[in-house]
Every structure is written in structure tokens, then in C-alpha cells.
PDB file of C-alpha atoms in Angstrom:
ATOM      1  CA  GLU A 473       4.329  -3.196  44.785  1.00  0.00           C
ATOM      2  CA  VAL A 474       6.661  -4.171  41.099  1.00  0.00           C
ATOM      3  CA  GLN A 475       9.166  -1.461  40.296  1.00  0.00           C
ATOM      4  CA  LEU A 476      11.067  -1.326  37.304  1.00  0.00           C
ATOM      5  CA  VAL A 477      13.789   1.047  38.201  1.00  0.00           C
ATOM      6  CA  GLU A 478      16.286   2.066  34.984  1.00  0.00           C
ATOM      7  CA  SER A 479      19.757   3.793  34.747  1.00  0.00           C
ATOM      8  CA  GLY A 480      22.785   4.043  32.549  1.00  0.00           C
ATOM      9  CA  GLY A 481      21.355   6.152  29.789  1.00  0.00           C
ATOM     10  CA  GLY A 482      23.168   9.458  28.832  1.00  0.00           C
ATOM     11  CA  LEU A 483      25.169  11.079  25.556  1.00  0.00           C
ATOM     12  CA  VAL A 484      27.419   9.029  23.780  1.00  0.00           C
ATOM     13  CA  GLN A 485      29.609   9.365  20.493  1.00  0.00           C
ATOM     14  CA  PRO A 486      28.428   6.941  17.352  1.00  0.00           C
ATOM     15  CA  GLY A 487      30.373   4.049  17.798  1.00  0.00           C
ATOM     16  CA  ARG A 488      31.157   3.621  21.185  1.00  0.00           C
ATOM     17  CA  SER A 489      29.367   1.549  23.636  1.00  0.00           C
ATOM     18  CA  LEU A 490      26.429   2.003  26.831  1.00  0.00           C
ATOM     19  CA  LYS A 491      25.483  -0.363  29.384  1.00  0.00           C
ATOM     20  CA  LEU A 492      21.343   0.005  30.523  1.00  0.00           C
ATOM     21  CA  SER A 493      20.636  -1.238  34.285  1.00  0.00           C
ATOM     22  CA  CYS A 494      17.587  -2.310  35.624  1.00  0.00           C
ATOM     23  CA  ALA A 495      16.648  -2.872  39.175  1.00  0.00           C
ATOM     24  CA  ALA A 496      13.494  -4.801  39.955  1.00  0.00           C
ATOM     25  CA  SER A 497      11.299  -5.169  43.108  1.00  0.00           C
ATOM     26  CA  GLY A 498       8.571  -5.669  45.015  1.00  0.00           C
ATOM     27  CA  PHE A 499       8.023  -9.408  42.656  1.00  0.00           C
ATOM     28  CA  THR A 500      10.128 -12.719  42.427  1.00  0.00           C
ATOM     29  CA  PHE A 501      12.446 -11.575  40.006  1.00  0.00           C
ATOM     30  CA  SER A 502      13.508 -15.189  38.962  1.00  0.00           C
ATOM     31  CA  ASP A 503      10.300 -16.457  38.030  1.00  0.00           C
ATOM     32  CA  TYR A 504       9.428 -13.581  34.790  1.00  0.00           C
ATOM     33  CA  ASN A 505      11.034 -13.046  31.317  1.00  0.00           C
ATOM     34  CA  MET A 506      11.964  -9.465  30.877  1.00  0.00           C
ATOM     35  CA  ALA A 507      12.422  -7.374  28.184  1.00  0.00           C
ATOM     36  CA  TRP A 508      13.484  -4.171  26.899  1.00  0.00           C
ATOM     37  CA  VAL A 509      11.430  -1.555  25.028  1.00  0.00           C
ATOM     38  CA  ARG A 510      12.716   1.617  22.988  1.00  0.00           C
ATOM     39  CA  GLN A 511      10.898   4.551  21.956  1.00  0.00           C
ATOM     40  CA  ALA A 512      13.062   7.391  19.953  1.00  0.00           C
ATOM     41  CA  PRO A 513      12.240  10.978  20.092  1.00  0.00           C
ATOM     42  CA  LYS A 514       7.916  11.093  19.323  1.00  0.00           C
ATOM     43  CA  LYS A 515       8.203   8.056  17.584  1.00  0.00           C
ATOM     44  CA  GLY A 516       6.096   4.773  18.543  1.00  0.00           C
ATOM     45  CA  LEU A 517       6.965   1.819  20.834  1.00  0.00           C
ATOM     46  CA  GLU A 518       9.670  -0.303  19.285  1.00  0.00           C
ATOM     47  CA  TRP A 519      10.747  -4.090  20.968  1.00  0.00           C
ATOM     48  CA  VAL A 520      14.287  -4.405  21.992  1.00  0.00           C
ATOM     49  CA  ALA A 521      14.960  -7.655  23.275  1.00  0.00           C
ATOM     50  CA  THR A 522      13.984 -10.260  25.603  1.00  0.00           C
ATOM     51  CA  ILE A 523      15.144 -12.625  27.747  1.00  0.00           C
ATOM     52  CA  SER A 524      13.754 -15.919  29.457  1.00  0.00           C
ATOM     53  CA  TYR A 525      13.627 -16.069  33.227  1.00  0.00           C
ATOM     54  CA  ASP A 526      16.005 -18.308  33.416  1.00  0.00           C
ATOM     55  CA  GLY A 527      18.603 -16.609  30.611  1.00  0.00           C
ATOM     56  CA  SER A 528      18.342 -19.370  29.040  1.00  0.00           C
ATOM     57  CA  SER A 529      16.772 -18.051  26.009  1.00  0.00           C
ATOM     58  CA  THR A 530      17.620 -14.371  24.134  1.00  0.00           C
ATOM     59  CA  TYR A 531      15.621 -13.136  21.184  1.00  0.00           C
ATOM     60  CA  TYR A 532      16.413  -9.848  19.740  1.00  0.00           C
ATOM     61  CA  ARG A 533      15.235  -7.747  17.222  1.00  0.00           C
ATOM     62  CA  ASP A 534      17.469  -7.830  13.805  1.00  0.00           C
ATOM     63  CA  SER A 535      18.396  -4.387  13.653  1.00  0.00           C
ATOM     64  CA  VAL A 536      20.083  -4.809  17.292  1.00  0.00           C
ATOM     65  CA  LYS A 537      21.521  -8.563  16.770  1.00  0.00           C
ATOM     66  CA  GLY A 538      25.524  -8.923  17.577  1.00  0.00           C
ATOM     67  CA  ARG A 539      25.248  -5.377  18.517  1.00  0.00           C
ATOM     68  CA  PHE A 540      23.142  -5.370  21.776  1.00  0.00           C
ATOM     69  CA  THR A 541      23.091  -8.190  24.665  1.00  0.00           C
ATOM     70  CA  ILE A 542      20.605  -8.822  27.248  1.00  0.00           C
ATOM     71  CA  SER A 543      21.271 -10.386  30.621  1.00  0.00           C
ATOM     72  CA  ARG A 544      20.249 -10.955  33.758  1.00  0.00           C
ATOM     73  CA  ASP A 545      21.413 -11.573  37.481  1.00  0.00           C
ATOM     74  CA  ASN A 546      18.746 -12.934  39.661  1.00  0.00           C
ATOM     75  CA  ALA A 547      20.884 -12.806  42.602  1.00  0.00           C
ATOM     76  CA  LYS A 548      20.703  -9.127  42.477  1.00  0.00           C
ATOM     77  CA  SER A 549      17.200  -9.198  40.865  1.00  0.00           C
ATOM     78  CA  THR A 550      18.821  -6.290  37.830  1.00  0.00           C
ATOM     79  CA  LEU A 551      18.329  -6.883  34.092  1.00  0.00           C
ATOM     80  CA  TYR A 552      20.529  -5.442  31.483  1.00  0.00           C
ATOM     81  CA  LEU A 553      21.400  -4.402  28.332  1.00  0.00           C
ATOM     82  CA  GLN A 554      25.188  -4.051  26.712  1.00  0.00           C
ATOM     83  CA  MET A 555      24.729  -1.815  23.619  1.00  0.00           C
ATOM     84  CA  ASP A 556      27.615  -1.942  21.494  1.00  0.00           C
ATOM     85  CA  SER A 557      28.689  -0.002  18.045  1.00  0.00           C
ATOM     86  CA  LEU A 558      25.974   2.164  19.122  1.00  0.00           C
ATOM     87  CA  ARG A 559      24.246   4.112  15.946  1.00  0.00           C
ATOM     88  CA  SER A 560      22.458   7.358  15.916  1.00  0.00           C
ATOM     89  CA  GLU A 561      18.968   5.680  15.149  1.00  0.00           C
ATOM     90  CA  ASP A 562      19.526   3.658  18.817  1.00  0.00           C
ATOM     91  CA  THR A 563      18.404   6.830  20.118  1.00  0.00           C
ATOM     92  CA  ALA A 564      15.403   6.541  22.370  1.00  0.00           C
ATOM     93  CA  THR A 565      14.297   6.226  25.993  1.00  0.00           C
ATOM     94  CA  TYR A 566      14.861   2.722  26.719  1.00  0.00           C
ATOM     95  CA  TYR A 567      12.023   0.800  28.954  1.00  0.00           C
ATOM     96  CA  CYS A 568      13.010  -2.033  31.013  1.00  0.00           C
ATOM     97  CA  ALA A 569       9.373  -4.553  30.841  1.00  0.00           C
ATOM     98  CA  ARG A 570       8.515  -6.975  33.376  1.00  0.00           C
ATOM     99  CA  GLY A 571       7.295  -9.566  30.400  1.00  0.00           C
ATOM    100  CA  SER A 572       4.604  -7.692  28.798  1.00  0.00           C
ATOM    101  CA  ALA A 573       2.748  -6.141  32.102  1.00  0.00           C
ATOM    102  CA  TYR A 574       4.785  -3.943  33.941  1.00  0.00           C
ATOM    103  CA  TRP A 575       7.025  -1.397  32.977  1.00  0.00           C
ATOM    104  CA  GLY A 576      10.081   1.333  34.351  1.00  0.00           C
ATOM    105  CA  GLN A 577       9.854   4.830  33.949  1.00  0.00           C
ATOM    106  CA  GLY A 578      12.589   4.897  30.809  1.00  0.00           C
ATOM    107  CA  THR A 579      16.413   5.888  30.743  1.00  0.00           C
ATOM    108  CA  LEU A 580      17.322   8.072  27.910  1.00  0.00           C
ATOM    109  CA  VAL A 581      20.275   7.030  25.421  1.00  0.00           C
ATOM    110  CA  THR A 582      21.013   9.698  22.581  1.00  0.00           C
ATOM    111  CA  VAL A 583      23.800   8.787  20.108  1.00  0.00           C
ATOM    112  CA  SER A 584      25.823  11.614  18.573  1.00  0.00           C
ATOM    113  CA  SER A 585      28.565  13.473  18.024  1.00  0.00           C
TER     114      SER A 585
ATOM    115  CA  ASP B1455       8.001  -9.924  11.021  1.00  0.00           C
ATOM    116  CA  VAL B1456       4.083  -9.403  11.772  1.00  0.00           C
ATOM    117  CA  VAL B1457       2.502  -5.932  10.668  1.00  0.00           C
ATOM    118  CA  MET B1458       0.091  -4.111  12.986  1.00  0.00           C
ATOM    119  CA  THR B1459      -1.969  -1.762  11.864  1.00  0.00           C
ATOM    120  CA  GLN B1460      -3.713   0.192  14.463  1.00  0.00           C
ATOM    121  CA  THR B1461      -6.717   3.113  12.839  1.00  0.00           C
ATOM    122  CA  PRO B1462      -7.538   5.176  13.506  1.00  0.00           C
ATOM    123  CA  VAL B1463      -4.346   7.537  13.912  1.00  0.00           C
ATOM    124  CA  SER B1464      -6.003  10.321  15.810  1.00  0.00           C
ATOM    125  CA  LEU B1465      -9.453  10.014  17.353  1.00  0.00           C
ATOM    126  CA  PRO B1466     -11.339  13.032  18.637  1.00  0.00           C
ATOM    127  CA  VAL B1467     -13.928  12.630  21.206  1.00  0.00           C
ATOM    128  CA  SER B1468     -16.146  14.193  23.611  1.00  0.00           C
ATOM    129  CA  LEU B1469     -15.973  13.648  27.374  1.00  0.00           C
ATOM    130  CA  GLY B1470     -18.356  11.422  28.202  1.00  0.00           C
ATOM    131  CA  GLY B1471     -18.147   9.872  24.822  1.00  0.00           C
ATOM    132  CA  GLN B1472     -17.327   6.694  23.115  1.00  0.00           C
ATOM    133  CA  ALA B1473     -13.805   5.585  21.377  1.00  0.00           C
ATOM    134  CA  SER B1474     -13.067   2.874  19.553  1.00  0.00           C
ATOM    135  CA  ILE B1475      -9.545   1.912  18.022  1.00  0.00           C
ATOM    136  CA  SER B1476      -9.184  -0.941  15.969  1.00  0.00           C
ATOM    137  CA  CYS B1477      -5.757  -2.996  15.411  1.00  0.00           C
ATOM    138  CA  ARG B1478      -5.678  -5.638  13.060  1.00  0.00           C
ATOM    139  CA  SER B1479      -2.636  -7.799  11.988  1.00  0.00           C
ATOM    140  CA  SER B1480      -0.695  -9.540   9.464  1.00  0.00           C
ATOM    141  CA  GLN B1481      -0.757 -13.085  10.668  1.00  0.00           C
ATOM    142  CA  SER B1482      -3.066 -14.959  13.383  1.00  0.00           C
ATOM    143  CA  LEU B1483      -1.986 -14.239  16.791  1.00  0.00           C
ATOM    144  CA  VAL B1484      -3.105 -17.467  18.212  1.00  0.00           C
ATOM    145  CA  HIS B1485      -0.053 -18.959  19.587  1.00  0.00           C
ATOM    146  CA  SER B1486       0.274 -22.881  19.848  1.00  0.00           C
ATOM    147  CA  ASN B1487      -0.901 -22.747  23.129  1.00  0.00           C
ATOM    148  CA  GLY B1488      -3.912 -21.637  22.132  1.00  0.00           C
ATOM    149  CA  ASN B1489      -3.830 -18.266  23.989  1.00  0.00           C
ATOM    150  CA  THR B1490      -4.076 -14.924  21.878  1.00  0.00           C
ATOM    151  CA  TYR B1491      -1.264 -12.332  23.223  1.00  0.00           C
ATOM    152  CA  LEU B1492      -2.754  -8.861  22.354  1.00  0.00           C
ATOM    153  CA  HIS B1493      -2.487  -6.642  24.751  1.00  0.00           C
ATOM    154  CA  TRP B1494      -3.591  -2.628  24.849  1.00  0.00           C
ATOM    155  CA  TYR B1495      -1.446   0.371  26.245  1.00  0.00           C
ATOM    156  CA  LEU B1496      -2.299   3.910  27.582  1.00  0.00           C
ATOM    157  CA  GLN B1497       0.396   5.917  27.225  1.00  0.00           C
ATOM    158  CA  LYS B1498       0.006   9.652  29.004  1.00  0.00           C
ATOM    159  CA  PRO B1499       2.200  12.494  28.008  1.00  0.00           C
ATOM    160  CA  GLY B1500       6.114  12.346  29.743  1.00  0.00           C
ATOM    161  CA  GLN B1501       4.668   8.701  31.349  1.00  0.00           C
ATOM    162  CA  SER B1502       5.726   5.213  30.237  1.00  0.00           C
ATOM    163  CA  PRO B1503       3.092   3.302  29.155  1.00  0.00           C
ATOM    164  CA  GLN B1504       0.812   1.162  31.371  1.00  0.00           C
ATOM    165  CA  LEU B1505      -0.995  -2.184  31.015  1.00  0.00           C
ATOM    166  CA  LEU B1506      -4.819  -1.638  29.713  1.00  0.00           C
ATOM    167  CA  ILE B1507      -5.719  -4.976  28.650  1.00  0.00           C
ATOM    168  CA  TYR B1508      -4.109  -8.281  27.991  1.00  0.00           C
ATOM    169  CA  ARG B1509      -4.347 -10.712  26.354  1.00  0.00           C
ATOM    170  CA  VAL B1510      -7.286  -9.483  23.929  1.00  0.00           C
ATOM    171  CA  SER B1511      -9.929  -8.589  26.817  1.00  0.00           C
ATOM    172  CA  ASN B1512      -8.693  -9.224  30.604  1.00  0.00           C
ATOM    173  CA  ARG B1513      -8.288  -5.592  31.609  1.00  0.00           C
ATOM    174  CA  PHE B1514      -5.508  -5.239  33.949  1.00  0.00           C
ATOM    175  CA  SER B1515      -5.450  -4.451  37.643  1.00  0.00           C
ATOM    176  CA  GLY B1516      -7.486  -1.233  38.726  1.00  0.00           C
ATOM    177  CA  VAL B1517      -8.019   0.104  35.047  1.00  0.00           C
ATOM    178  CA  PRO B1518     -11.960   0.847  34.661  1.00  0.00           C
ATOM    179  CA  ASP B1519     -15.073  -1.039  33.232  1.00  0.00           C
ATOM    180  CA  ARG B1520     -14.977   1.571  30.679  1.00  0.00           C
ATOM    181  CA  PHE B1521     -12.513  -0.152  29.049  1.00  0.00           C
ATOM    182  CA  SER B1522     -13.252  -3.218  27.153  1.00  0.00           C
ATOM    183  CA  GLY B1523     -11.173  -5.383  24.761  1.00  0.00           C
ATOM    184  CA  SER B1524     -12.373  -8.202  21.825  1.00  0.00           C
ATOM    185  CA  GLY B1525     -11.022  -9.519  18.616  1.00  0.00           C
ATOM    186  CA  SER B1526      -9.926 -12.218  17.482  1.00  0.00           C
ATOM    187  CA  GLY B1527      -7.551 -14.265  14.826  1.00  0.00           C
ATOM    188  CA  THR B1528      -6.526 -10.989  13.274  1.00  0.00           C
ATOM    189  CA  ASP B1529      -8.753  -8.192  14.209  1.00  0.00           C
ATOM    190  CA  PHE B1530      -9.021  -6.807  17.539  1.00  0.00           C
ATOM    191  CA  THR B1531     -10.643  -3.879  19.083  1.00  0.00           C
ATOM    192  CA  LEU B1532     -10.496  -1.322  22.196  1.00  0.00           C
ATOM    193  CA  LYS B1533     -13.092   0.574  22.877  1.00  0.00           C
ATOM    194  CA  ILE B1534     -13.548   2.816  25.748  1.00  0.00           C
ATOM    195  CA  SER B1535     -16.967   3.995  26.734  1.00  0.00           C
ATOM    196  CA  ARG B1536     -17.484   7.275  28.955  1.00  0.00           C
ATOM    197  CA  VAL B1537     -14.325   8.930  28.375  1.00  0.00           C
ATOM    198  CA  GLU B1538     -12.869  10.515  31.096  1.00  0.00           C
ATOM    199  CA  PRO B1539     -10.005  13.593  31.136  1.00  0.00           C
ATOM    200  CA  GLU B1540      -8.025  11.015  32.022  1.00  0.00           C
ATOM    201  CA  ASP B1541      -8.466   8.802  29.156  1.00  0.00           C
ATOM    202  CA  LEU B1542      -6.570  11.458  26.476  1.00  0.00           C
ATOM    203  CA  GLY B1543      -3.146   9.890  25.448  1.00  0.00           C
ATOM    204  CA  ASP B1544      -1.620   7.709  22.997  1.00  0.00           C
ATOM    205  CA  TYR B1545      -2.791   4.033  22.936  1.00  0.00           C
ATOM    206  CA  TYR B1546      -0.876   1.218  21.100  1.00  0.00           C
ATOM    207  CA  CYS B1547      -1.358  -2.543  20.524  1.00  0.00           C
ATOM    208  CA  LEU B1548       1.370  -5.077  21.019  1.00  0.00           C
ATOM    209  CA  GLN B1549       1.459  -8.447  19.929  1.00  0.00           C
ATOM    210  CA  SER B1550       3.709 -10.807  21.434  1.00  0.00           C
ATOM    211  CA  THR B1551       2.616 -14.269  20.081  1.00  0.00           C
ATOM    212  CA  HIS B1552       5.178 -14.083  17.662  1.00  0.00           C
ATOM    213  CA  PHE B1553       9.203 -12.325  18.089  1.00  0.00           C
ATOM    214  CA  PRO B1554      10.286 -10.138  17.199  1.00  0.00           C
ATOM    215  CA  TRP B1555       7.507  -8.835  18.929  1.00  0.00           C
ATOM    216  CA  THR B1556       5.469  -5.892  17.270  1.00  0.00           C
ATOM    217  CA  PHE B1557       3.005  -2.908  18.190  1.00  0.00           C
ATOM    218  CA  GLY B1558       0.986  -1.030  16.347  1.00  0.00           C
ATOM    219  CA  GLY B1559       1.301   3.034  15.235  1.00  0.00           C
ATOM    220  CA  GLY B1560      -0.363   4.231  18.057  1.00  0.00           C
ATOM    221  CA  THR B1561      -3.112   6.129  18.156  1.00  0.00           C
ATOM    222  CA  LYS B1562      -3.651   9.813  19.632  1.00  0.00           C
ATOM    223  CA  LEU B1563      -7.167  10.165  21.604  1.00  0.00           C
ATOM    224  CA  GLU B1564      -7.511  13.655  22.056  1.00  0.00           C
ATOM    225  CA  LEU B1565     -10.794  16.187  22.688  1.00  0.00           C
ATOM    226  CA  LYS B1566     -12.808  16.921  19.747  1.00  0.00           C
TER     227      LYS B1566
END
């Protein structure tokens, strides 16, 4: 069974950093592109970033480019999202996704002073 | 960026009835490899989105055949026949042909 478990969310002040993790199991992690998608409270879905199966290619939405870094450790079957210079508009539940098919339960990030 | 226009925003239905949701893209979703990466999701309250239909018309594992997807190019439709209580929630389309991936604004399927 495919499982994706996010962690690392919490309350953080504007301008600070946070690193999210997504532990994957139930499939060969190194075979799949992975993504982060977020959802602000009571709002729709917004793609954040994608990383290729081997980590050689990364893609970001413009609003996070230069502030967020997606990475992966295939030996640990873990996906990461390093978030720097956080803004209030980054407040959202962040979901880890295997391609566009399987999603985790999400981790809430709140950026507030 | 590809804009996904999803309609309607709200869709009141009766149990056992039929529902239809439209998603239109601002440019063709046909990838250079010939595939069309248009997918449909249902998000139930308090849950993460679950994939219903992938690449326009393919039902994901475990999805009942009451759900069907169709369309091509820039115009896509999700149909739900014989609506059941567990079908209620927010529906989203997603295009992953072009970066950045973009979602439709969502459709709330609710009881009439």
C-alpha cells in the first residue's frame, strides 16, 4: 500500500525557515517523480514544486522560486521541502504527492508573528 | 501559465441524480508525447484530495464506474451518475502537461 507521511509543519514567524519531510513507503521511491502541493485555509489547491525521480530536475512555481528548495533522499525514501524567507501567504496545508496520483494527509504550516 | 476554468462553482444534486463538471484550459493540454495530462480529484471534508480520473478518461484504482471523464484539447468534463452520499465534496481538475501545474478553482457538489 502506498503511504506518504508528511511532517515538519508548525507555527513560524515571517522571514524564518522551515523544512518539511515526506516519508514514503509501499513503492519504489526512486522510480517516481514527486511533488509538493499546498492548500491555504478554505482555498483551492496550488502546485508548489516537482522533482524528478533521480533529483536531477526540479520545477517551482514563480512565487516560491529562490525561497523554497525541493530535494529527495532515495536511500531513505524521503522527500523534502526547505522553505526559507517565509511569508504570511505561504500559510497552508502542504501535501506530498507521488506524481499526480497518491497524496499524503498533509502538514499545516502557519506563518505568523 | 495555463489557466483552468472550472464550472460550476457550486452544484446542487439529488441523491441518485447525475452531475456534470466542466474544465476548460487556456491552451491545449496535449503533451509533445501525445498524452493529455488532465486529471480529476475529489476532496472530502477534512481529507486530502483523492484521484478519480487520470489522463482525461482513465478511472483510478477502486473508483466506481459511476465516474467518467471525457474531452480533448482544451475542453474536459467529469460526469457522475447515480450520485451517492460519499460523492459529496469538492472536485478539482488538474493539468500536469505544462509547468507550472495548475488546478481548476473547484466545484462543490452538495445536496439539493
